[in-house]
Amino acid sequence: MRIDVLTLFPEMFTPVLGSSILKRAAEAKRVEYHLTDIRQYTTNKHGKVDDRPFGGGPGMVMNCQPLWDAVMATESEDTRQATRILLTPQGEPLTQKRAENLAQQERLLLIAGHYEGIDQRVIDRLEPLEISIGDYVLSGGELPAMVLIDSVVRLIPGVLGHDESAIHDSFSPGAERLLDHPHYTRPQEWDGRGVPDVLTSGDHAAVETWRREQREKLTQQRRPDLLE
Ligand code: SAM
């Protein structure tokens, strides 16, 4: 998979894409990351990429021209058709199901907005899939883009080793889209607290039953909406 990110702050991505599983995935050639600095495409002689909103009000709005030209130039770098995604609080909420679907694509092009947002005309022309990472507002689309990349890349086949498989994670098909069960590891007693007996019984069927009951109980308590 190729992932392009269009942003005014490409430097924010370096530590995240260069660490842990996202780094390993790139080293293993399961994914390539390409960062495009939208500012490099502005034709404004002062390097401006935003302006005051028509109709008045606070903040600045990102101009159409630099973003449109940045998307066209980036898309022409590769023949693979890109799924365009705009990170925005007005988008559909990011879910594990959507991440699974995006992990099947061969190319994603993510657009991170900043300031008050982006001129609606370039959004209308690009027709991106609009995705939100939650009902709160961040200063820019960079962190949302990184969240989306992490959620997708770990689902690309071969990225996670067998021991790290995502199949039983919360919201995953292997967990029947329930929340995950509690986890325990050594030592068997810590701070006067033991672990549930069933986990040390060696009875795999009983462990599976216990985990499933825990998933159902936790989901019922914390996220009954997932059971509907
Ligand atoms: N005026 C916008 C609104 O109220 O919907 C918020 C703009 S926000 C300050 C600047 C940029 O951050 C947005 O264009 C978007 O790219 C990104 N952003 C902020 N919160 C987000 C969220 N929850 N999900 C996805 N992107 C977000």
Coordinates of N, CA and C and ligand atoms in Angstrom, one line a residue:
M1 N 0.8 -1.2 0.0 CA 0.0 0.0 0.0 C 0.9 1.2 0.0
R2 N 0.4 2.3 -0.8 CA 1.1 3.6 -0.7 C 0.1 4.5 0.0
I3 N 0.7 5.2 1.0 CA -0.1 6.2 1.7 C 0.5 7.6 1.5
D4 N -0.2 8.5 0.9 CA 0.2 9.9 0.7 C -0.5 10.7 1.8
V5 N 0.3 11.7 2.4 CA -0.4 12.6 3.3 C -0.1 14.0 2.9
L6 N -1.1 14.8 2.7 CA -1.0 16.2 2.3 C -1.2 17.1 3.5
T7 N -0.2 17.9 3.9 CA -0.3 18.6 5.2 C 0.5 19.9 5.1
L8 N 0.3 20.8 6.0 CA 1.1 22.0 6.2 C 2.2 21.7 7.2
F9 N 2.2 20.6 7.9 CA 3.2 20.3 8.9 C 3.7 18.9 8.8
P10 N 4.4 18.6 7.7 CA 5.0 17.3 7.5 C 5.9 16.8 8.6
E11 N 6.6 17.7 9.2 CA 7.5 17.3 10.3 C 6.8 16.6 11.4
M12 N 5.5 16.8 11.6 CA 4.8 16.2 12.7 C 4.8 14.7 12.6
F13 N 4.9 14.2 11.3 CA 4.8 12.7 11.0 C 6.0 11.9 11.3
T14 N 7.2 12.6 11.2 CA 8.5 11.9 11.2 C 8.6 10.9 12.4
P15 N 8.4 11.4 13.7 CA 8.6 10.5 14.8 C 7.6 9.3 14.8
V16 N 6.4 9.6 14.4 CA 5.3 8.6 14.5 C 5.5 7.5 13.4
L17 N 5.7 7.9 12.2 CA 5.9 7.0 11.1 C 7.3 6.2 11.2
G18 N 8.2 6.8 12.0 CA 9.5 6.2 12.2 C 9.6 5.4 13.4
S19 N 8.5 5.0 14.1 CA 8.6 4.2 15.3 C 7.7 3.0 15.2
S20 N 8.1 2.0 16.0 CA 7.3 0.8 16.3 C 6.7 0.1 15.0
I21 N 5.5 -0.2 15.1 CA 4.9 -1.1 14.0 C 4.8 -0.3 12.7
L22 N 4.6 1.0 12.7 CA 4.5 1.8 11.5 C 5.8 1.8 10.8
K23 N 6.9 1.9 11.5 CA 8.2 1.8 11.0 C 8.6 0.4 10.4
R24 N 8.2 -0.6 11.2 CA 8.5 -2.0 10.8 C 7.8 -2.3 9.5
A25 N 6.5 -1.8 9.4 CA 5.7 -2.1 8.2 C 6.4 -1.5 6.9
A26 N 6.9 -0.3 7.1 CA 7.6 0.3 5.9 C 8.9 -0.4 5.6
E27 N 9.6 -0.8 6.7 CA 10.9 -1.6 6.4 C 10.6 -2.9 5.7
A28 N 9.5 -3.5 6.1 CA 9.1 -4.8 5.5 C 8.5 -4.6 4.1
K29 N 8.4 -3.4 3.6 CA 7.8 -3.0 2.3 C 6.4 -3.4 2.2
R30 N 5.6 -3.4 3.3 CA 4.2 -3.6 3.3 C 3.5 -2.3 3.0
V31 N 4.2 -1.2 3.2 CA 3.6 0.2 3.1 C 4.7 1.2 2.8
E32 N 4.3 2.2 1.9 CA 5.2 3.3 1.7 C 4.5 4.6 2.2
Y33 N 5.2 5.5 2.9 CA 4.6 6.7 3.3 C 5.2 7.8 2.4
H34 N 4.4 8.7 1.9 CA 4.9 9.9 1.2 C 4.2 11.1 1.7
L35 N 5.0 12.1 2.1 CA 4.5 13.3 2.7 C 4.6 14.5 1.7
T36 N 3.5 15.2 1.5 CA 3.5 16.3 0.6 C 3.2 17.6 1.4
D37 N 4.1 18.6 1.3 CA 3.9 19.9 2.0 C 3.0 20.8 1.1
I38 N 1.8 21.0 1.5 CA 0.9 21.7 0.7 C 1.4 23.1 0.3
R39 N 2.2 23.7 1.3 CA 2.7 25.1 1.1 C 3.6 25.2 -0.1
Q40 N 4.3 24.1 -0.5 CA 5.2 24.1 -1.6 C 4.4 24.3 -2.9
Y41 N 3.1 24.2 -2.9 CA 2.3 24.3 -4.2 C 1.6 25.6 -4.3
T42 N 1.8 26.5 -3.3 CA 1.1 27.8 -3.4 C 1.7 28.7 -4.5
T43 N 0.8 29.4 -5.3 CA 1.4 30.3 -6.3 C 1.4 31.7 -5.7
N44 N 1.0 31.9 -4.4 CA 1.1 33.2 -3.8 C 2.6 33.5 -3.5
K45 N 2.9 34.8 -3.9 CA 4.4 35.1 -3.8 C 4.9 35.2 -2.3
H46 N 4.0 35.3 -1.4 CA 4.4 35.4 0.0 C 4.3 34.0 0.7
G47 N 3.9 33.0 -0.1 CA 3.8 31.6 0.5 C 2.6 31.4 1.3
K48 N 1.6 32.3 1.1 CA 0.3 32.1 1.8 C -0.5 30.9 1.3
V49 N -1.2 30.3 2.2 CA -2.0 29.1 1.9 C -3.4 29.3 2.4
D50 N -3.7 30.4 3.1 CA -5.0 30.6 3.7 C -5.4 32.1 3.6
D51 N -6.7 32.4 3.9 CA -7.2 33.7 3.8 C -8.4 33.9 4.7
R52 N -8.8 35.1 4.9 CA -10.0 35.4 5.8 C -11.3 34.8 5.2
P53 N -12.2 34.4 6.1 CA -13.4 33.8 5.5 C -14.4 34.9 4.9
F54 N -14.9 34.6 3.8 CA -16.0 35.4 3.3 C -17.2 35.3 4.3
G55 N -17.8 36.5 4.5 CA -18.9 36.5 5.5 C -18.4 36.9 6.9
G56 N -17.1 37.0 7.0 CA -16.6 37.4 8.3 C -16.4 36.2 9.3
G57 N -16.1 36.6 10.5 CA -15.9 35.5 11.6 C -14.4 35.3 11.8
P58 N -14.2 34.5 12.9 CA -12.8 34.3 13.3 C -12.0 33.3 12.4
G59 N -10.7 33.3 12.5 CA -9.9 32.3 11.9 C -9.7 32.5 10.4
M60 N -8.9 31.5 9.9 CA -8.5 31.6 8.5 C -9.0 30.3 7.8
V61 N -9.1 30.4 6.5 CA -9.6 29.3 5.7 C -8.6 28.9 4.7
M62 N -8.3 27.6 4.5 CA -7.3 27.2 3.6 C -7.8 27.4 2.1
N63 N -6.9 28.0 1.3 CA -7.3 28.3 -0.1 C -7.4 27.0 -1.0
C64 N -8.2 27.1 -2.0 CA -8.4 26.0 -3.0 C -7.1 25.7 -3.7
Q65 N -6.5 26.7 -4.3 CA -5.4 26.5 -5.3 C -4.2 25.6 -4.8
P66 N -3.6 25.9 -3.6 CA -2.5 25.1 -3.2 C -2.9 23.6 -3.0
L67 N -4.1 23.4 -2.4 CA -4.5 22.0 -2.1 C -4.8 21.3 -3.4
W68 N -5.5 21.9 -4.3 CA -5.9 21.2 -5.5 C -4.6 20.8 -6.3
D69 N -3.6 21.8 -6.4 CA -2.4 21.5 -7.1 C -1.6 20.4 -6.4
A70 N -1.6 20.5 -5.1 CA -0.8 19.4 -4.4 C -1.4 18.1 -4.6
V71 N -2.7 18.0 -4.6 CA -3.4 16.7 -4.8 C -3.1 16.2 -6.3
M72 N -3.2 17.1 -7.3 CA -3.0 16.6 -8.6 C -1.5 16.2 -8.8
A73 N -0.6 16.9 -8.3 CA 0.9 16.6 -8.4 C 1.1 15.3 -7.7
T74 N 0.6 15.1 -6.5 CA 0.9 13.9 -5.8 C 0.3 12.6 -6.4
E75 N -1.0 12.8 -6.9 CA -1.6 11.6 -7.5 C -0.9 11.2 -8.8
S76 N -0.3 12.2 -9.5 CA 0.4 11.8 -10.8 C 1.8 11.1 -10.5
E77 N 2.2 11.0 -9.3 CA 3.5 10.4 -9.0 C 3.4 8.9 -9.1
D78 N 2.1 8.3 -9.2 CA 2.0 6.9 -9.1 C 0.7 6.5 -9.9
T79 N 0.7 5.4 -10.6 CA -0.5 5.1 -11.5 C -1.6 4.5 -10.6
R80 N -1.3 4.0 -9.4 CA -2.4 3.5 -8.6 C -3.4 4.5 -8.2
Q81 N -4.7 4.1 -8.4 CA -5.8 5.0 -8.0 C -5.8 5.2 -6.5
A82 N -5.9 6.5 -6.1 CA -5.9 6.8 -4.6 C -7.3 6.9 -4.1
T83 N -7.6 6.4 -3.0 CA -8.8 6.7 -2.2 C -8.5 8.0 -1.5
R84 N -9.2 9.1 -1.8 CA -9.0 10.4 -1.2 C -9.7 10.4 0.1
I85 N -9.1 10.8 1.2 CA -9.7 10.9 2.5 C -9.4 12.3 3.1
L86 N -10.4 13.0 3.5 CA -10.3 14.3 4.2 C -10.6 14.0 5.7
L87 N -9.6 14.4 6.6 CA -9.9 14.3 8.0 C -10.6 15.5 8.4
T88 N -11.8 15.3 9.0 CA -12.6 16.5 9.4 C -13.6 16.1 10.5
P89 N -13.9 16.9 11.5 CA -14.8 16.6 12.5 C -16.2 16.3 11.9
Q90 N -16.5 16.8 10.7 CA -17.8 16.6 10.1 C -17.9 15.3 9.4
G91 N -16.9 14.5 9.4 CA -16.9 13.2 8.6 C -17.6 12.1 9.3
E92 N -17.6 10.9 8.7 CA -18.1 9.7 9.3 C -17.2 9.3 10.4
P93 N -17.6 8.8 11.5 CA -16.7 8.4 12.6 C -15.9 7.2 12.2
L94 N -14.6 7.3 12.5 CA -13.7 6.2 12.1 C -14.0 5.0 13.0
T95 N -14.2 3.8 12.4 CA -14.5 2.6 13.1 C -13.5 1.5 12.6
Q96 N -13.4 0.4 13.4 CA -12.6 -0.7 13.0 C -13.0 -1.3 11.7
K97 N -14.3 -1.3 11.4 CA -14.8 -1.8 10.1 C -14.3 -1.0 9.0
R98 N -14.3 0.4 9.1 CA -13.8 1.3 8.1 C -12.3 1.0 7.9
A99 N -11.5 0.9 9.1 CA -10.1 0.6 9.0 C -9.8 -0.7 8.2
E100 N -10.7 -1.7 8.5 CA -10.5 -3.0 7.8 C -10.7 -2.8 6.3
N101 N -11.7 -2.0 5.9 CA -12.0 -1.7 4.5 C -10.8 -1.0 3.9
L102 N -10.3 0.0 4.6 CA -9.2 0.8 4.0 C -7.9 0.0 3.9
A103 N -7.7 -1.0 4.7 CA -6.5 -1.8 4.7 C -6.5 -2.7 3.4
Q104 N -7.6 -2.8 2.7 CA -7.6 -3.5 1.4 C -7.2 -2.7 0.2
Q105 N -7.2 -1.4 0.4 CA -6.9 -0.5 -0.7 C -5.4 -0.5 -1.1
E106 N -5.1 -0.1 -2.3 CA -3.7 -0.1 -2.7 C -3.1 1.2 -2.5
R107 N -3.9 2.3 -2.4 CA -3.3 3.6 -2.2 C -4.4 4.5 -1.5
L108 N -3.9 5.2 -0.4 CA -4.7 6.2 0.3 C -4.0 7.5 0.2
L109 N -4.9 8.6 0.0 CA -4.3 9.9 0.0 C -5.1 10.7 1.1
L110 N -4.4 11.1 2.1 CA -5.0 11.7 3.3 C -4.7 13.2 3.2
I111 N -5.8 14.0 3.5 CA -5.7 15.4 3.5 C -5.9 15.9 4.9
A112 N -4.9 16.6 5.5 CA -5.0 17.2 6.8 C -5.3 18.7 6.7
G113 N -6.5 19.1 7.3 CA -6.8 20.5 7.2 C -6.2 21.2 8.4
H114 N -6.3 22.5 8.4 CA -5.8 23.3 9.6 C -6.6 24.6 9.6
Y115 N -6.4 25.4 10.6 CA -7.1 26.6 10.8 C -8.6 26.4 11.0
E116 N -9.5 27.2 10.4 CA -10.9 27.0 10.6 C -11.4 25.8 9.7
G117 N -10.6 25.5 8.7 CA -11.0 24.4 7.7 C -10.5 24.8 6.3
I118 N -11.2 24.2 5.4 CA -10.8 24.3 3.9 C -11.9 24.9 3.1
D119 N -11.6 25.7 2.1 CA -12.6 26.2 1.2 C -13.5 25.1 0.7
Q120 N -14.8 25.2 0.8 CA -15.7 24.1 0.5 C -15.6 23.7 -1.0
R121 N -15.2 24.7 -1.9 CA -15.2 24.4 -3.3 C -14.2 23.3 -3.7
V122 N -13.0 23.3 -3.0 CA -12.0 22.3 -3.4 C -12.4 21.0 -2.8
I123 N -13.1 21.0 -1.7 CA -13.7 19.7 -1.1 C -14.7 19.1 -2.1
D124 N -15.6 20.0 -2.6 CA -16.6 19.5 -3.5 C -16.0 19.0 -4.7
R125 N -14.9 19.6 -5.2 CA -14.3 19.1 -6.5 C -13.5 17.8 -6.2
L126 N -12.9 17.7 -5.1 CA -12.1 16.5 -4.8 C -13.0 15.3 -4.4
E127 N -14.1 15.5 -3.9 CA -15.1 14.5 -3.5 C -14.4 13.4 -2.6
P128 N -13.7 13.8 -1.5 CA -13.0 12.8 -0.7 C -14.0 12.1 0.2
L129 N -13.6 10.9 0.7 CA -14.3 10.3 1.8 C -14.0 11.2 3.0
E130 N -15.0 11.6 3.8 CA -14.7 12.5 4.9 C -14.7 11.7 6.2
I131 N -13.7 11.7 7.0 CA -13.6 10.8 8.2 C -13.2 11.7 9.4
S132 N -13.9 11.4 10.5 CA -13.7 12.1 11.8 C -13.1 11.0 12.8
I133 N -12.2 11.5 13.7 CA -11.7 10.5 14.7 C -12.5 10.7 16.0
G134 N -13.5 11.5 16.0 CA -14.3 11.6 17.3 C -14.9 13.0 17.4
D135 N -15.9 13.1 18.3 CA -16.7 14.3 18.4 C -15.9 15.3 19.3
Y136 N -14.8 15.8 18.9 CA -14.0 16.8 19.6 C -13.2 17.5 18.5
V137 N -12.7 18.7 18.7 CA -12.0 19.4 17.7 C -10.5 19.5 18.0
L138 N -9.7 19.1 17.1 CA -8.2 19.3 17.3 C -7.8 20.5 16.4
S139 N -6.5 20.9 16.6 CA -6.1 22.1 15.9 C -5.8 21.8 14.4
G140 N -5.6 20.5 14.1 CA -5.3 20.2 12.7 C -5.6 18.7 12.4
G141 N -5.5 18.4 11.1 CA -5.8 17.0 10.7 C -4.6 16.0 10.8
E142 N -3.5 16.6 11.3 CA -2.3 15.7 11.3 C -2.4 14.6 12.3
L143 N -2.8 14.8 13.6 CA -3.0 13.7 14.5 C -4.1 12.8 14.0
P144 N -5.2 13.3 13.6 CA -6.2 12.3 13.0 C -5.7 11.5 11.9
A145 N -4.8 12.1 11.0 CA -4.3 11.3 9.9 C -3.4 10.2 10.5
M146 N -2.6 10.5 11.5 CA -1.7 9.5 12.1 C -2.5 8.4 12.8
V147 N -3.6 8.8 13.4 CA -4.5 7.8 14.0 C -5.1 6.8 13.0
L148 N -5.5 7.4 11.9 CA -6.1 6.6 10.8 C -5.0 5.7 10.2
I149 N -3.8 6.2 10.0 CA -2.7 5.4 9.4 C -2.4 4.2 10.3
D150 N -2.3 4.5 11.6 CA -2.0 3.4 12.6 C -3.1 2.3 12.6
S151 N -4.3 2.8 12.6 CA -5.4 1.8 12.6 C -5.5 0.9 11.4
V152 N -5.1 1.5 10.2 CA -5.1 0.8 9.0 C -3.9 -0.1 8.8
V153 N -2.7 0.4 9.0 CA -1.5 -0.3 8.7 C -1.3 -1.6 9.5
R154 N -1.8 -1.6 10.8 CA -1.6 -2.8 11.6 C -2.6 -3.9 11.1
L155 N -3.5 -3.6 10.2 CA -4.4 -4.6 9.6 C -3.9 -5.1 8.2
I156 N -2.9 -4.5 7.7 CA -2.4 -5.0 6.4 C -1.8 -6.4 6.6
P157 N -2.2 -7.4 5.8 CA -1.6 -8.7 6.1 C -0.1 -8.7 6.1
G158 N 0.4 -9.4 7.2 CA 1.8 -9.6 7.3 C 2.5 -8.5 8.1
V159 N 1.8 -7.4 8.5 CA 2.4 -6.4 9.3 C 2.5 -6.8 10.8
L160 N 1.5 -7.4 11.4 CA 1.6 -7.9 12.7 C 2.1 -9.3 12.7
G161 N 3.0 -9.7 13.6 CA 3.4 -11.0 13.7 C 2.3 -11.9 14.3
H162 N 2.4 -13.2 14.3 CA 1.3 -14.0 14.8 C 1.0 -13.7 16.3
D163 N 2.0 -13.4 17.1 CA 1.8 -13.1 18.5 C 1.1 -11.8 18.7
E164 N 1.1 -10.9 17.7 CA 0.4 -9.6 17.9 C -0.9 -9.5 17.1
S165 N -1.4 -10.6 16.6 CA -2.5 -10.6 15.7 C -3.7 -9.7 16.3
A166 N -4.3 -9.0 15.3 CA -5.4 -8.1 15.7 C -6.7 -8.7 15.8
I167 N -6.8 -10.0 15.5 CA -8.0 -10.7 15.3 C -8.9 -10.7 16.5
H168 N -8.3 -10.7 17.8 CA -9.1 -10.7 19.0 C -9.3 -9.3 19.6
D169 N -8.7 -8.2 18.9 CA -8.9 -6.9 19.5 C -10.3 -6.5 19.6
S170 N -10.6 -5.5 20.4 CA -11.9 -4.9 20.5 C -12.4 -4.5 19.2
F171 N -13.7 -4.7 18.9 CA -14.4 -4.3 17.7 C -14.0 -5.2 16.5
S172 N -13.2 -6.2 16.7 CA -12.8 -7.0 15.5 C -13.7 -8.2 15.3
P173 N -13.7 -8.7 14.0 CA -14.6 -9.8 13.8 C -14.3 -11.0 14.7
G174 N -13.0 -11.3 14.9 CA -12.6 -12.4 15.8 C -13.2 -12.3 17.2
A175 N -13.4 -11.0 17.6 CA -14.0 -10.8 19.0 C -15.5 -10.5 18.9
E176 N -16.1 -10.9 17.7 CA -17.5 -10.7 17.4 C -17.9 -9.2 17.7
R177 N -16.9 -8.3 17.4 CA -17.1 -6.9 17.5 C -17.5 -6.4 18.9
L178 N -17.0 -7.2 19.9 CA -17.2 -6.8 21.3 C -16.0 -6.1 21.8
L179 N -16.0 -5.6 23.0 CA -14.8 -5.1 23.6 C -13.9 -6.3 24.0
D180 N -12.6 -6.0 24.2 CA -11.7 -7.1 24.5 C -11.8 -7.5 26.0
H181 N -11.4 -8.7 26.3 CA -11.5 -9.2 27.6 C -10.2 -8.7 28.4
P182 N -10.2 -8.8 29.8 CA -9.0 -8.4 30.5 C -7.9 -9.4 30.2
H183 N -6.6 -8.8 30.4 CA -5.4 -9.6 30.2 C -4.6 -9.7 31.5
Y184 N -3.9 -10.7 31.7 CA -3.0 -10.9 32.8 C -1.7 -11.5 32.4
T185 N -0.6 -11.2 33.1 CA 0.7 -11.9 32.8 C 1.4 -12.1 34.1
R186 N 2.7 -12.6 34.0 CA 3.4 -12.9 35.3 C 3.8 -11.6 36.0
P187 N 3.9 -11.6 37.3 CA 3.8 -12.8 38.2 C 2.4 -13.2 38.5
Q188 N 2.2 -14.4 39.0 CA 0.9 -14.9 39.2 C 0.2 -14.2 40.4
E189 N 1.0 -13.7 41.3 CA 0.5 -12.8 42.4 C 1.2 -11.5 42.4
W190 N 0.5 -10.4 42.4 CA 1.1 -9.1 42.5 C 0.3 -8.2 43.4
D191 N 1.0 -7.6 44.4 CA 0.3 -6.7 45.3 C -0.8 -7.4 46.1
G192 N -0.6 -8.7 46.3 CA -1.7 -9.5 47.0 C -2.9 -9.8 46.1
R193 N -2.7 -9.6 44.8 CA -3.8 -9.9 43.9 C -3.4 -11.1 43.0
G194 N -4.3 -12.0 42.9 CA -4.0 -13.2 42.0 C -4.6 -13.0 40.6
V195 N -4.6 -14.0 39.8 CA -5.3 -14.0 38.5 C -6.4 -14.9 38.5
P196 N -7.5 -14.8 37.7 CA -8.6 -15.7 37.7 C -8.1 -17.2 37.5
D197 N -8.6 -18.1 38.3 CA -8.0 -19.5 38.3 C -8.1 -20.1 37.0
V198 N -9.2 -19.8 36.2 CA -9.4 -20.5 35.0 C -8.2 -20.3 34.0
L199 N -7.5 -19.1 34.1 CA -6.4 -18.8 33.2 C -5.2 -19.6 33.4
T200 N -5.1 -20.2 34.6 CA -3.9 -21.1 34.9 C -4.3 -22.6 35.0
S201 N -5.6 -22.9 34.6 CA -6.1 -24.2 34.7 C -5.6 -25.1 33.6
G202 N -5.1 -24.5 32.4 CA -4.7 -25.3 31.3 C -5.8 -25.8 30.5
D203 N -7.1 -25.5 30.8 CA -8.3 -25.9 30.1 C -8.6 -24.9 29.1
H204 N -8.2 -25.1 27.8 CA -8.3 -24.1 26.8 C -9.8 -23.7 26.5
A205 N -10.7 -24.7 26.5 CA -12.1 -24.4 26.2 C -12.7 -23.6 27.3
A206 N -12.3 -23.9 28.6 CA -12.8 -23.1 29.7 C -12.3 -21.6 29.6
V207 N -11.0 -21.5 29.2 CA -10.4 -20.1 29.0 C -11.2 -19.3 28.0
E208 N -11.5 -20.0 26.9 CA -12.3 -19.4 25.8 C -13.6 -18.9 26.3
T209 N -14.3 -19.8 27.0 CA -15.7 -19.5 27.6 C -15.6 -18.3 28.5
W210 N -14.6 -18.3 29.4 CA -14.4 -17.2 30.3 C -14.1 -15.9 29.6
R211 N -13.3 -15.9 28.6 CA -13.0 -14.7 27.8 C -14.2 -14.1 27.1
R212 N -15.0 -15.1 26.5 CA -16.2 -14.6 25.8 C -17.2 -14.0 26.8
E213 N -17.3 -14.6 28.0 CA -18.2 -14.0 29.0 C -17.8 -12.6 29.4
Q214 N -16.4 -12.5 29.6 CA -15.9 -11.2 30.0 C -16.1 -10.2 28.9
R215 N -16.0 -10.6 27.7 CA -16.2 -9.6 26.6 C -17.6 -9.1 26.6
E216 N -18.5 -10.1 26.7 CA -20.0 -9.7 26.7 C -20.3 -8.8 27.9
K217 N -19.8 -9.2 29.1 CA -20.1 -8.4 30.3 C -19.6 -7.0 30.2
L218 N -18.4 -6.9 29.8 CA -17.7 -5.6 29.6 C -18.5 -4.7 28.6
T219 N -18.8 -5.3 27.5 CA -19.5 -4.6 26.4 C -20.9 -4.1 26.9
Q220 N -21.6 -5.0 27.6 CA -22.9 -4.7 28.2 C -22.8 -3.5 29.2
Q221 N -21.7 -3.5 30.0 CA -21.6 -2.5 31.0 C -21.1 -1.2 30.4
R222 N -20.2 -1.2 29.5 CA -19.5 0.0 29.0 C -20.0 0.5 27.6
R223 N -20.4 -0.4 26.7 CA -20.8 0.0 25.4 C -22.0 -0.8 24.9
P224 N -23.1 -0.7 25.6 CA -24.3 -1.5 25.2 C -24.7 -1.2 23.8
D225 N -24.4 0.0 23.3 CA -24.7 0.4 21.9 C -24.1 -0.6 20.9
L226 N -23.0 -1.3 21.2 CA -22.3 -2.2 20.3 C -23.1 -3.5 20.2
L227 N -24.0 -3.8 21.2 CA -24.7 -5.0 21.1 C -26.0 -4.9 20.3
E228 N -26.4 -3.6 20.0 CA -27.6 -3.4 19.3 C -27.6 -3.9 17.8
Ligands
SAM1 N1 -14.1 24.6 12.1 C1 -14.0 23.2 12.1 C2 -15.2 22.6 12.8 O1 -15.7 23.1 13.7 O2 -15.6 21.5 12.3 C3 -12.7 22.7 12.9 C4 -11.5 23.0 12.2 S1 -10.1 22.3 13.1 C5 -9.6 23.6 14.2 C6 -8.9 22.2 11.9 C7 -8.7 20.9 11.2 O3 -8.4 19.9 12.1 C8 -9.9 20.4 10.4 O4 -10.0 21.0 9.1 C9 -9.6 18.9 10.3 O5 -8.7 18.6 9.3 C10 -8.8 18.6 11.6 N2 -9.6 18.0 12.7 C11 -10.0 18.6 13.9 N3 -10.7 17.8 14.6 C12 -10.8 16.6 13.9 C13 -11.5 15.4 14.2 N4 -12.2 15.2 15.3 N5 -11.4 14.4 13.2 C14 -10.8 14.6 12.1 N6 -10.1 15.8 11.8 C15 -10.2 16.8 12.7

